[in-house]
mmCIF file of C-alpha atoms in Angstrom:
data_model
loop_
_atom_site.group_PDB
_atom_site.id
_atom_site.type_symbol
_atom_site.label_atom_id
_atom_site.label_comp_id
_atom_site.label_asym_id
_atom_site.label_seq_id
_atom_site.Cartn_x
_atom_site.Cartn_y
_atom_site.Cartn_z
ATOM 1 C CA UNK A 39 197.300 175.393 200.674
ATOM 2 C CA UNK A 40 194.064 177.411 200.525
ATOM 3 C CA UNK A 41 192.574 178.590 203.823
ATOM 4 C CA UNK A 42 188.984 179.037 204.979
ATOM 5 C CA UNK A 43 187.590 180.837 208.025
ATOM 6 C CA UNK A 44 185.002 179.408 210.398
ATOM 7 C CA UNK A 45 183.914 182.190 212.764
ATOM 8 C CA UNK A 46 181.322 180.353 214.867
ATOM 9 C CA UNK A 47 181.348 176.787 216.198
ATOM 10 C CA UNK A 48 177.812 176.211 214.861
ATOM 11 C CA UNK A 49 178.775 177.116 211.265
ATOM 12 C CA UNK A 50 178.493 174.417 208.627
ATOM 13 C CA UNK A 51 180.234 176.581 206.019
ATOM 14 C CA UNK A 52 183.540 178.445 205.934
ATOM 15 C CA UNK A 53 184.615 181.397 203.808
ATOM 16 C CA UNK A 54 187.636 180.873 201.571
ATOM 17 C CA UNK A 55 190.336 183.488 202.035
ATOM 18 C CA UNK A 56 192.353 181.959 199.176
ATOM 19 C CA UNK A 57 191.003 180.504 195.935
ATOM 20 C CA UNK A 58 191.253 176.721 195.744
ATOM 21 C CA UNK A 59 191.223 173.992 193.114
ATOM 22 C CA UNK A 60 189.391 170.673 193.155
ATOM 23 C CA UNK A 61 191.461 168.180 195.157
ATOM 24 C CA UNK A 62 193.280 170.823 197.219
ATOM 25 C CA UNK A 63 193.513 170.309 200.966
ATOM 26 C CA UNK A 64 191.982 173.410 202.557
ATOM 27 C CA UNK A 65 193.074 174.460 206.055
ATOM 28 C CA UNK A 66 190.248 175.496 208.386
ATOM 29 C CA UNK A 67 191.026 178.394 210.691
ATOM 30 C CA UNK A 68 189.178 180.262 213.414
ATOM 31 C CA UNK A 69 186.614 178.281 215.424
ATOM 32 C CA UNK A 70 187.481 175.047 213.584
ATOM 33 C CA UNK A 71 190.740 173.349 212.747
ATOM 34 C CA UNK A 72 191.872 170.617 210.432
ATOM 35 C CA UNK A 73 191.606 170.276 206.686
ATOM 36 C CA UNK A 74 188.950 169.416 204.139
ATOM 37 C CA UNK A 75 189.434 168.344 200.532
ATOM 38 C CA UNK A 76 187.840 170.734 198.026
ATOM 39 C CA UNK A 77 185.496 168.875 195.677
ATOM 40 C CA UNK A 78 185.547 171.608 193.009
ATOM 41 C CA UNK A 79 187.319 174.859 192.195
ATOM 42 C CA UNK A 80 186.135 177.557 194.626
ATOM 43 C CA UNK A 81 186.893 181.264 194.343
ATOM 44 C CA UNK A 82 188.188 183.546 197.075
ATOM 45 C CA UNK A 83 185.326 184.811 199.247
ATOM 46 C CA UNK A 84 182.976 181.950 198.424
ATOM 47 C CA UNK A 85 181.648 179.390 200.913
ATOM 48 C CA UNK A 86 182.719 175.772 201.336
ATOM 49 C CA UNK A 87 180.795 173.169 203.319
ATOM 50 C CA UNK A 88 182.639 171.951 206.414
ATOM 51 C CA UNK A 89 179.994 169.611 207.909
ATOM 52 C CA UNK A 90 177.643 167.120 206.259
ATOM 53 C CA UNK A 91 174.471 169.140 205.578
ATOM 54 C CA UNK A 92 171.155 167.452 204.772
ATOM 55 C CA UNK A 93 168.678 168.797 202.223
ATOM 56 C CA UNK A 94 166.420 171.300 203.989
ATOM 57 C CA UNK A 95 168.930 171.935 206.796
ATOM 58 C CA UNK A 96 169.915 175.428 207.884
ATOM 59 C CA UNK A 97 173.091 176.844 206.345
ATOM 60 C CA UNK A 98 174.943 178.818 209.021
ATOM 61 C CA UNK A 99 177.715 181.355 208.429
ATOM 62 C CA UNK A 100 179.121 183.508 211.262
ATOM 63 C CA UNK A 101 176.518 181.825 213.489
ATOM 64 C CA UNK A 102 173.715 183.319 211.385
ATOM 65 C CA UNK A 103 171.140 181.633 209.155
ATOM 66 C CA UNK A 104 171.967 182.464 205.531
ATOM 67 C CA UNK A 105 169.761 179.889 203.818
ATOM 68 C CA UNK A 106 168.434 176.358 203.569
ATOM 69 C CA UNK A 107 170.209 173.571 201.735
ATOM 70 C CA UNK A 108 168.208 172.802 198.590
ATOM 71 C CA UNK A 109 170.005 169.434 198.392
ATOM 72 C CA UNK A 110 172.432 167.481 200.550
ATOM 73 C CA UNK A 111 175.853 169.174 200.680
ATOM 74 C CA UNK A 112 179.092 167.306 201.400
ATOM 75 C CA UNK A 113 182.132 168.678 203.219
ATOM 76 C CA UNK A 114 184.435 170.264 200.641
ATOM 77 C CA UNK A 115 181.577 171.168 198.306
ATOM 78 C CA UNK A 116 181.092 174.728 197.030
ATOM 79 C CA UNK A 117 178.087 176.318 198.770
ATOM 80 C CA UNK A 118 176.289 178.828 196.560
ATOM 81 C CA UNK A 119 173.000 179.460 194.736
ATOM 82 C CA UNK A 120 173.051 175.999 193.094
ATOM 83 C CA UNK A 121 172.572 174.230 196.448
ATOM 84 C CA UNK A 122 171.225 176.871 198.871
ATOM 85 C CA UNK A 123 167.943 178.754 198.914
ATOM 86 C CA UNK A 124 168.647 182.175 200.417
ATOM 87 C CA UNK A 125 167.038 183.212 203.696
ATOM 88 C CA UNK A 126 168.106 186.820 203.240
ATOM 89 C CA UNK A 127 166.142 189.641 201.563
ATOM 90 C CA UNK A 128 165.084 188.020 198.286
ATOM 91 C CA UNK A 129 163.875 190.848 196.048
ATOM 92 C CA UNK A 130 162.787 188.440 193.308
ATOM 93 C CA UNK A 131 160.043 186.831 195.384
ATOM 94 C CA UNK A 132 156.907 188.439 196.755
ATOM 95 C CA UNK A 133 155.399 187.593 200.088
ATOM 96 C CA UNK A 134 152.018 185.928 200.167
#
């Protein structure tokens, strides 16, 4: 069973410490417990959503803002550039 770490109670994502396949039950460890069902294949080190996250909502990892959801994200869904707009040092955008 793949595992994912939640390091802050406010986090809505966890970091996979094992790769997982769609349909796998993924054990949450750290500041959360229980399991979530992975909705797609997710690689080691990538993020998985652990709480229903509305479009435009903050994405929190380790208790820190890492981005904004660009669309609604379901628990078990891979969280990456396809559904999160980064809040960290974007070098491809200039400030106005």
